Coordinates of N, CA and C in Angstrom, one line a residue:
X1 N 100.8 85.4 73.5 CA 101.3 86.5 74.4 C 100.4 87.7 74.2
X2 N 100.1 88.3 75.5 CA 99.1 89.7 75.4 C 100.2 90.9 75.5
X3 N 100.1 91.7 74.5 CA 100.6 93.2 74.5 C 99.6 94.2 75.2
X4 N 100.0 95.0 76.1 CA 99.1 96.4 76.2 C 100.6 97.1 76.0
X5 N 100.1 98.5 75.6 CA 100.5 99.7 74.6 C 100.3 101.0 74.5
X6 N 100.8 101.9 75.4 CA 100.1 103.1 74.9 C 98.9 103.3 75.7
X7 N 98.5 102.5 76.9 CA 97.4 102.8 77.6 C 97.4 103.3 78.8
X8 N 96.0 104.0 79.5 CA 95.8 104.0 80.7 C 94.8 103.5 81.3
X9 N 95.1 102.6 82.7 CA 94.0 101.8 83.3 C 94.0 102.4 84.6
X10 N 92.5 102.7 84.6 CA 92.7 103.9 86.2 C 90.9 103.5 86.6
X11 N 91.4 103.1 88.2 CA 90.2 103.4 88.5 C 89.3 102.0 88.5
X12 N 89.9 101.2 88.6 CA 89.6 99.8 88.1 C 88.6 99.3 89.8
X13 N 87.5 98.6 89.2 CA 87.1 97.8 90.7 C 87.9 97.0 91.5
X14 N 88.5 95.9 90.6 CA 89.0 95.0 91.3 C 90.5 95.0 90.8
X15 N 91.5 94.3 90.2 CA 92.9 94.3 89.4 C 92.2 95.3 87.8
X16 N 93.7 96.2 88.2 CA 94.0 96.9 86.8 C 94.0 96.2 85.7
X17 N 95.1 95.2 86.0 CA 95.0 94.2 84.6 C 95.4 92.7 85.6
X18 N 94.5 91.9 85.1 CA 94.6 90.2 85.5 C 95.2 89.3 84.3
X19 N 95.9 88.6 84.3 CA 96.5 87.9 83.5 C 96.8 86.3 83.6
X20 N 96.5 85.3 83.0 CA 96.9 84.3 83.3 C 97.9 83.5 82.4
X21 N 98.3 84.4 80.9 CA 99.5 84.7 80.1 C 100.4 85.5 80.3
X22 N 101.1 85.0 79.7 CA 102.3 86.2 79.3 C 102.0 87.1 78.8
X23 N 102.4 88.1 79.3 CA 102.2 89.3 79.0 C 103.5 90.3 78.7
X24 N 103.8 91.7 77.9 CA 104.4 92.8 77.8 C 103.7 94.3 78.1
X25 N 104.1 94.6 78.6 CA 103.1 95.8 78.8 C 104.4 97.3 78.7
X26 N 103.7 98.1 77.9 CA 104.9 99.2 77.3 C 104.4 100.4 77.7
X27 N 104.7 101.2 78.5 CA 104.0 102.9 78.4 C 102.6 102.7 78.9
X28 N 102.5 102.0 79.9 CA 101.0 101.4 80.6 C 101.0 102.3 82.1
X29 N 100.0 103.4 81.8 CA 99.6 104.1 83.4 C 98.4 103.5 84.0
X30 N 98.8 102.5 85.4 CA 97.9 101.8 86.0 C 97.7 102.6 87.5
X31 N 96.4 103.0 87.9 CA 96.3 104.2 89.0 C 95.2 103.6 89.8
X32 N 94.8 103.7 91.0 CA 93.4 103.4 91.9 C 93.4 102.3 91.1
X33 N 93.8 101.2 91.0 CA 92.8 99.9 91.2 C 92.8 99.5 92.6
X34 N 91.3 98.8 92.6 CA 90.7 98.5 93.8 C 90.8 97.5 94.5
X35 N 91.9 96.6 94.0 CA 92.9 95.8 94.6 C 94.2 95.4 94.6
X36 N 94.6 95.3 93.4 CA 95.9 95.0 92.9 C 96.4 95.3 91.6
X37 N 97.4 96.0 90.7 CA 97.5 96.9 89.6 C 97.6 95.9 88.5
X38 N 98.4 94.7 89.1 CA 98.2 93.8 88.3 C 98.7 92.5 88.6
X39 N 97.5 91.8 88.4 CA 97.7 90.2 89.4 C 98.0 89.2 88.4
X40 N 99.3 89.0 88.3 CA 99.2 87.5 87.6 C 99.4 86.4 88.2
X41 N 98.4 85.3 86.9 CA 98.3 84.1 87.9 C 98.6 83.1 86.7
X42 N 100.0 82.9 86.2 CA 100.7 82.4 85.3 C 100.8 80.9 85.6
X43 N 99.9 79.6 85.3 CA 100.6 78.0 85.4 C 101.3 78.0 84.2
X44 N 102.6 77.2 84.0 CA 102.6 76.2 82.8 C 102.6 76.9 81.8
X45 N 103.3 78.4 81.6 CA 103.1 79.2 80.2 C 104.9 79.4 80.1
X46 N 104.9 79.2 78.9 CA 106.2 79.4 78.4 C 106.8 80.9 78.3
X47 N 107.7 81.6 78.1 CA 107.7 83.0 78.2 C 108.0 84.0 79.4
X48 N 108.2 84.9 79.4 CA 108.3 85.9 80.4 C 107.7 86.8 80.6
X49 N 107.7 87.5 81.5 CA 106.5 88.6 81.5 C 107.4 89.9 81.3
X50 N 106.9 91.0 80.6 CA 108.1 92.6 80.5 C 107.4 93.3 81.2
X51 N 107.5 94.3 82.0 CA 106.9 95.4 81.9 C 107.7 96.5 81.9
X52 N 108.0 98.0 81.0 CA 108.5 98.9 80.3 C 107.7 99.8 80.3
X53 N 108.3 100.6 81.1 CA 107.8 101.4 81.8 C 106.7 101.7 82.2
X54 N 106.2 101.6 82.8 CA 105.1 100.8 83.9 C 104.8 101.6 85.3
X55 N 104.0 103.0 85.3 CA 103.9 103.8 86.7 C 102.8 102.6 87.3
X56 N 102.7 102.6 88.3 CA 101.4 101.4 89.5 C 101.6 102.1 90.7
X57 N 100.5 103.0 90.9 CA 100.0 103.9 91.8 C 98.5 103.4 92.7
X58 N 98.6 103.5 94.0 CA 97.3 103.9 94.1 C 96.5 102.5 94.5
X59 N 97.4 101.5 94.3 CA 96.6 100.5 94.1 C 96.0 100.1 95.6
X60 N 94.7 99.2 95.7 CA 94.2 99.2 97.2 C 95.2 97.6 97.8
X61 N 95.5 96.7 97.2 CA 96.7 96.1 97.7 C 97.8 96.4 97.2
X62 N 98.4 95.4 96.1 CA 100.0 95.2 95.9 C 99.9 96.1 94.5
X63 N 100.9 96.5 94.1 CA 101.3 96.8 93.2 C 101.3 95.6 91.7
X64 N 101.7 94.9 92.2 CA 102.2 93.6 91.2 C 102.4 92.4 92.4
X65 N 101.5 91.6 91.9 CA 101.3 90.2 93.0 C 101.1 89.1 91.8
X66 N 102.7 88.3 91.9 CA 102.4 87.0 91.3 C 101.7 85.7 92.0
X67 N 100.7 85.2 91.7 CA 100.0 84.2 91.9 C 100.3 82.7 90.9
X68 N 101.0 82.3 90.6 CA 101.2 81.5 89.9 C 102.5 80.2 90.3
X69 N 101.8 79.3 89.3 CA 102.8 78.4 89.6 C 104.4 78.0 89.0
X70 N 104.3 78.9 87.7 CA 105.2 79.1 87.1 C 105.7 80.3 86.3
X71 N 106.6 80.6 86.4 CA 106.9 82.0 85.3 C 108.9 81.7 85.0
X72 N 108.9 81.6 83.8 CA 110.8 81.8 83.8 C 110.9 83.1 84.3
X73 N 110.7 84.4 84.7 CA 110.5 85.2 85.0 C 110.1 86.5 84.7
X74 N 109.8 87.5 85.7 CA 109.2 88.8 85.3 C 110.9 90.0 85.4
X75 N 110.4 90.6 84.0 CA 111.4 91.6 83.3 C 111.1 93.1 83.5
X76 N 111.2 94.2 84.6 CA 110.8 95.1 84.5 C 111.8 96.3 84.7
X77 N 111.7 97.3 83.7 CA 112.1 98.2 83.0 C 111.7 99.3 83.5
X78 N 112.5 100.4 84.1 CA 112.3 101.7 84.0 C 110.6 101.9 84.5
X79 N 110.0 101.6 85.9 CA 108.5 101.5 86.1 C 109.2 102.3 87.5
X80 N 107.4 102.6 87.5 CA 107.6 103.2 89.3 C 106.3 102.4 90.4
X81 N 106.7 101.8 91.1 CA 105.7 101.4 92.2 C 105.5 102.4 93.5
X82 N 104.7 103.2 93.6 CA 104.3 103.8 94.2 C 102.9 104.3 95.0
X83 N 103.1 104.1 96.1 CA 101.7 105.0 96.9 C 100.6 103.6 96.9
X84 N 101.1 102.0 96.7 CA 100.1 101.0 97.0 C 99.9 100.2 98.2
X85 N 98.6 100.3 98.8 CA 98.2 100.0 99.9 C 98.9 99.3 101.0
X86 N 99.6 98.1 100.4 CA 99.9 96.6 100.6 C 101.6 96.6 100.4
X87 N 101.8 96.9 99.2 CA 103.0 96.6 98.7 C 103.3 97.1 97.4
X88 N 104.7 97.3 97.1 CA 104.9 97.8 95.8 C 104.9 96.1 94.8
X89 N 105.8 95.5 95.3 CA 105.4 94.3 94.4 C 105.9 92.9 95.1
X90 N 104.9 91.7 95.0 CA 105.3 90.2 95.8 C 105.2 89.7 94.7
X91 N 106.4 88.9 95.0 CA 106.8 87.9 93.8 C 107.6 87.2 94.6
X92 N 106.9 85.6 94.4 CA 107.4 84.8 95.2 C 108.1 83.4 94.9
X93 N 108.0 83.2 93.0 CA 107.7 81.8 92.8 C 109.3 81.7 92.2
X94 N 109.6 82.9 90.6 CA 111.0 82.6 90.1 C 111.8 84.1 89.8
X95 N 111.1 85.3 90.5 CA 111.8 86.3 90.6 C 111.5 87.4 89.4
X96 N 111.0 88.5 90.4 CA 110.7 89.7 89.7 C 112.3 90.3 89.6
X97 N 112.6 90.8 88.4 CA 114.3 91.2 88.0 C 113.8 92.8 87.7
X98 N 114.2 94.0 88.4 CA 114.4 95.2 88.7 C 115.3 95.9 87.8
X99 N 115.2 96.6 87.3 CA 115.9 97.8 86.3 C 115.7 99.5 86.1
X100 N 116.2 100.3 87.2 CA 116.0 100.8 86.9 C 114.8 101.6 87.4
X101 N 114.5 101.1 88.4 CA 113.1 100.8 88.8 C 113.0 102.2 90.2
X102 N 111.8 102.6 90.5 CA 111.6 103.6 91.5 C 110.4 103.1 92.5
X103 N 110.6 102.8 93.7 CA 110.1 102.0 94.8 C 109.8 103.0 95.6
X104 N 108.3 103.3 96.2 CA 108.2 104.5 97.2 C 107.1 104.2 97.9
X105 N 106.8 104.5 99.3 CA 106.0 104.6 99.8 C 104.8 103.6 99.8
X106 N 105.1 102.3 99.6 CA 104.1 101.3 99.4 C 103.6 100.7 100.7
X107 N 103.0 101.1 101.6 CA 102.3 100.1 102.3 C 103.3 99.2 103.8
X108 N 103.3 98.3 103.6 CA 104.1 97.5 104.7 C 105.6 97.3 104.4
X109 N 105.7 97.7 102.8 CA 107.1 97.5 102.1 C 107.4 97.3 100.5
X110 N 108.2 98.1 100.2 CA 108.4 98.4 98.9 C 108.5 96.8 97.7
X111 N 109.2 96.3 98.7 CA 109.5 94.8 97.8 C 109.5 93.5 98.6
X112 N 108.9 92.1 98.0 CA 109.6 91.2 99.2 C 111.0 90.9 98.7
X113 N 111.2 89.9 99.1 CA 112.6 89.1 99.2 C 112.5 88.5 97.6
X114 N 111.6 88.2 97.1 CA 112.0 87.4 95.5 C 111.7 88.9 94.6
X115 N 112.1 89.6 94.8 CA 112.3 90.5 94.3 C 114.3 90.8 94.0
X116 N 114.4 91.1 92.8 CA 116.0 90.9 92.6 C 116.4 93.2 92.1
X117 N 116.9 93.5 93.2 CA 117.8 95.2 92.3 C 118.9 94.5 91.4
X118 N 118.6 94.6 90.3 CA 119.6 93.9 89.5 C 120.6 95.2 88.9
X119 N 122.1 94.8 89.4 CA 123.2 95.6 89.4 C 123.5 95.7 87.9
X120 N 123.4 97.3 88.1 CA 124.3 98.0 86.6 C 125.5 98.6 86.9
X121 N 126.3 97.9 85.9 CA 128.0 98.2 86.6 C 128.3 98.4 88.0
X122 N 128.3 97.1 88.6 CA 128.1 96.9 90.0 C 127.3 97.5 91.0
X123 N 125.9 98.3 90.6 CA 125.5 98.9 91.5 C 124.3 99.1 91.7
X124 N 123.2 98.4 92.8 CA 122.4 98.5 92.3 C 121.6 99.5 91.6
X125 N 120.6 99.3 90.6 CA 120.2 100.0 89.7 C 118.8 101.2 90.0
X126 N 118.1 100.4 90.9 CA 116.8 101.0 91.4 C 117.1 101.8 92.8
X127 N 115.4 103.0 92.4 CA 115.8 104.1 93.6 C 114.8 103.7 94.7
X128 N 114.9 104.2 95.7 CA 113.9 104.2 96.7 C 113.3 105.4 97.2
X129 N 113.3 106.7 96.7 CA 112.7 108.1 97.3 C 111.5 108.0 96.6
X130 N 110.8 109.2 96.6 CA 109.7 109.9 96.1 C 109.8 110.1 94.5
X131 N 109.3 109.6 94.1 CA 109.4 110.1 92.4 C 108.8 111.2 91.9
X132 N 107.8 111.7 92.8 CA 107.2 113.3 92.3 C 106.5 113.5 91.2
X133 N 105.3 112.0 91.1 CA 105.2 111.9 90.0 C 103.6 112.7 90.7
X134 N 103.2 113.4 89.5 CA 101.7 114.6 89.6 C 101.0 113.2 90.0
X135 N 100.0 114.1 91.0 CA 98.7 112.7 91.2 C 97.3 113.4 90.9
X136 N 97.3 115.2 90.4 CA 95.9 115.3 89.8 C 95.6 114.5 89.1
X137 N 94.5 114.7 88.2 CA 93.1 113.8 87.5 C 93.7 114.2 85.9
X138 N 94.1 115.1 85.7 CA 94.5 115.5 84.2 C 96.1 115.1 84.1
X139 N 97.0 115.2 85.4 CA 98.7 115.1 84.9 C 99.2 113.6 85.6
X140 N 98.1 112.8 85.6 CA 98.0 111.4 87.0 C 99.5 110.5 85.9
X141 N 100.6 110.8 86.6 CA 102.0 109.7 86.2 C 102.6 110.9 85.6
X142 N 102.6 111.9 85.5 CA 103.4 112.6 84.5 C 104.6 113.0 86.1
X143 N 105.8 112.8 85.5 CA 107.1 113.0 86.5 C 106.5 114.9 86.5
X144 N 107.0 115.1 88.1 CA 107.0 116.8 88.7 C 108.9 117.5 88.1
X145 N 108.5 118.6 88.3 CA 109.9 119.0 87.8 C 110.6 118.8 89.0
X146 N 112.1 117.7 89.0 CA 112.9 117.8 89.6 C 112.7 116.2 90.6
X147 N 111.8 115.6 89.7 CA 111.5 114.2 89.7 C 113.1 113.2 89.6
X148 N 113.6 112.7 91.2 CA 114.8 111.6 90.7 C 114.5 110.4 89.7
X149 N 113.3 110.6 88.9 CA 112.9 109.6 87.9 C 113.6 110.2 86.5
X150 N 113.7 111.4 86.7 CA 114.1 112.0 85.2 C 115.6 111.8 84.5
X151 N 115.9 111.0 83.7 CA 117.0 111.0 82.9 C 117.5 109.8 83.8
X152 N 117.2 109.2 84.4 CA 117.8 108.2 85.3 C 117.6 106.9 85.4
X153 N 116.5 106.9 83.9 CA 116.1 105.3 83.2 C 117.1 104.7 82.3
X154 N 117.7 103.6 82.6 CA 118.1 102.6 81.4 C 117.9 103.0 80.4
X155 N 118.8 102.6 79.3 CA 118.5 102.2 77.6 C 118.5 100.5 77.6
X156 N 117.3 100.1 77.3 CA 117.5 98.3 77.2 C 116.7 98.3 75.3
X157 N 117.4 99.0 74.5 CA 117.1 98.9 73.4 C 118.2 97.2 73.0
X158 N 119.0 96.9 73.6 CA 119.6 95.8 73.2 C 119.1 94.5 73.9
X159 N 117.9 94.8 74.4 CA 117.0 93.4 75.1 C 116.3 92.7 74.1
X160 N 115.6 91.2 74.3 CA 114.8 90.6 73.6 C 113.5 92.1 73.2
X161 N 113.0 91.9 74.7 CA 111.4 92.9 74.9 C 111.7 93.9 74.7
X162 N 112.5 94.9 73.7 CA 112.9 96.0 74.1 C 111.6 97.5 74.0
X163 N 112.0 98.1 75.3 CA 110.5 98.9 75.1 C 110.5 99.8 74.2
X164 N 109.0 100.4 74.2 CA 108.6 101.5 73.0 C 109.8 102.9 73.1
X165 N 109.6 103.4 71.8 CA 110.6 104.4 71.4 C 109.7 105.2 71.9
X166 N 108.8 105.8 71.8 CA 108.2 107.1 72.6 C 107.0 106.7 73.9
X167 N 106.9 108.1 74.4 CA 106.2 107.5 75.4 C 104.4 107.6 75.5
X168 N 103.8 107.8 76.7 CA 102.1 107.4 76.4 C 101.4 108.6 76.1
X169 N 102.3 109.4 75.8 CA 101.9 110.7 74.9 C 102.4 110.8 73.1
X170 N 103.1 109.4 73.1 CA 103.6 109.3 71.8 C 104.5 110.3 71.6
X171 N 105.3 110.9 72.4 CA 106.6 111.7 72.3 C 107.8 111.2 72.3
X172 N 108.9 111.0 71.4 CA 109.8 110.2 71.5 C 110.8 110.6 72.5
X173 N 111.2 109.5 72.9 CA 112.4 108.8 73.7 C 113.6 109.3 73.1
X174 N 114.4 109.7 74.1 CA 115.6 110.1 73.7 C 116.3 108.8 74.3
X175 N 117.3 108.0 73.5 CA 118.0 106.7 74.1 C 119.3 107.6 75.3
X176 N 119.6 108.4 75.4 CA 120.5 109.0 75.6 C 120.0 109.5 77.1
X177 N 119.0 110.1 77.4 CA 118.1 110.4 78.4 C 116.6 110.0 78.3
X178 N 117.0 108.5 78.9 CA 115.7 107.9 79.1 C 115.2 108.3 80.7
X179 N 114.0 108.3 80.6 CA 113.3 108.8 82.3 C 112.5 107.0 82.6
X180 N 112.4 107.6 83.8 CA 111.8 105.8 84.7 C 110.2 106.5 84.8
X181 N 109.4 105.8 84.2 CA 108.1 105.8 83.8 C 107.9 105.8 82.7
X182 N 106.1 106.2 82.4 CA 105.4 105.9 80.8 C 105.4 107.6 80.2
X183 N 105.4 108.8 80.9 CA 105.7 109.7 80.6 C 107.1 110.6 80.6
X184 N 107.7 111.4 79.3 CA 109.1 112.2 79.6 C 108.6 113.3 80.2
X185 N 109.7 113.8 81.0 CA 110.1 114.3 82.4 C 110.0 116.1 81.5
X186 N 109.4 116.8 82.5 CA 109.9 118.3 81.6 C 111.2 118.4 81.2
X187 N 112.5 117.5 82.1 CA 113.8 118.3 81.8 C 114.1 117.4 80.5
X188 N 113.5 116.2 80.6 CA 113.8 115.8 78.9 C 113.3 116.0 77.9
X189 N 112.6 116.6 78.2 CA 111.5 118.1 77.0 C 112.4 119.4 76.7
X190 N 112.7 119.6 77.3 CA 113.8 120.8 77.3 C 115.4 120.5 76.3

């Protein structure tokens, strides 16, 4: 299984990150790739895929495009798909599972159909506006003040994958006021 951690992948020619494992990816800011933020193309691998918190901006197709013939499924946490060419995310084969999640402005449409808003206490859990996340060169994923991403992330500390305690500035997580993305929000700085 491949972990990324604490990273930023910006700017990429072709896919941000390509994968043909399982993967987790935690506190990962993926921006301008020049096709797709991250293409997996999973046969015949045991496992799931996480992604925890997870911005994917920018991208020149999909957001997240599964290509594969198998996956027990994809697990994603408190991420934002936004501002990609094509789509925020296609998943076609056994279901991308939504948490929490912030969907904007993607292209021809935020999600297909194997895409699952998976309900928290009956309701679905993901937003669909603007997340307001900065797109200069120096603050690229950091939530704007008054971002509907702020404080309005899940706690999945009681999951198998559970994500990182602080964020991609290594500032800790408040379980209490978690935010949807890889960066905390000014008001949970405050």
């Amino acid at each position: 299984n491949l972990l990324i951690s604490h990273s930023q992948i910006r700017d990429s020619i072709s896919h941000g990150v390509y994968t043909f494992n399982v993967i987790r990816m935690d506190n990962v800011l993926i921006a301008d790739s020049g096709t797709c933020g991250i293409y997996s193309d999973t046969h015949n691998n045991a496992g799931s895929i996480y992604l925890n918190n997870i911005p994917v901006t920018g991208s020149g197709t999909y957001g997240y495009y599964f290509n594969g013939s198998y996956s027990p499924g994809v697990y994603c946490y408190n991420s934002i798909f936004e501002g990609n060419k094509t789509q925020g995310v296609y998943e076609g084969k056994s279901g991308f599972h939504a948490y929490k999640c912030c969907f904007f402005g993607n292209g021809n449409d935020n999600v297909n159909t194997g895409v699952k808003d998976e309900n928290v206490d009956k309701v679905p859990s993901c937003i669909y506006v603007d997340p307001l996340v900065d797109q200069t060169a120096t603050l690229r994923g950091h939530l704007g003040a008054g971002s509907p991403c702020a404080q309005t992330g899940g706690n999945y500390s009681a999951i198998t994958q559970a994500p990182s305690t602080s964020d991609l500035d290594y500032m800790k997580r408040l379980t209490d006021k978690m935010d949807i993305g890889c960066y905390i929000s000014p008001e949970t700085m405050e």
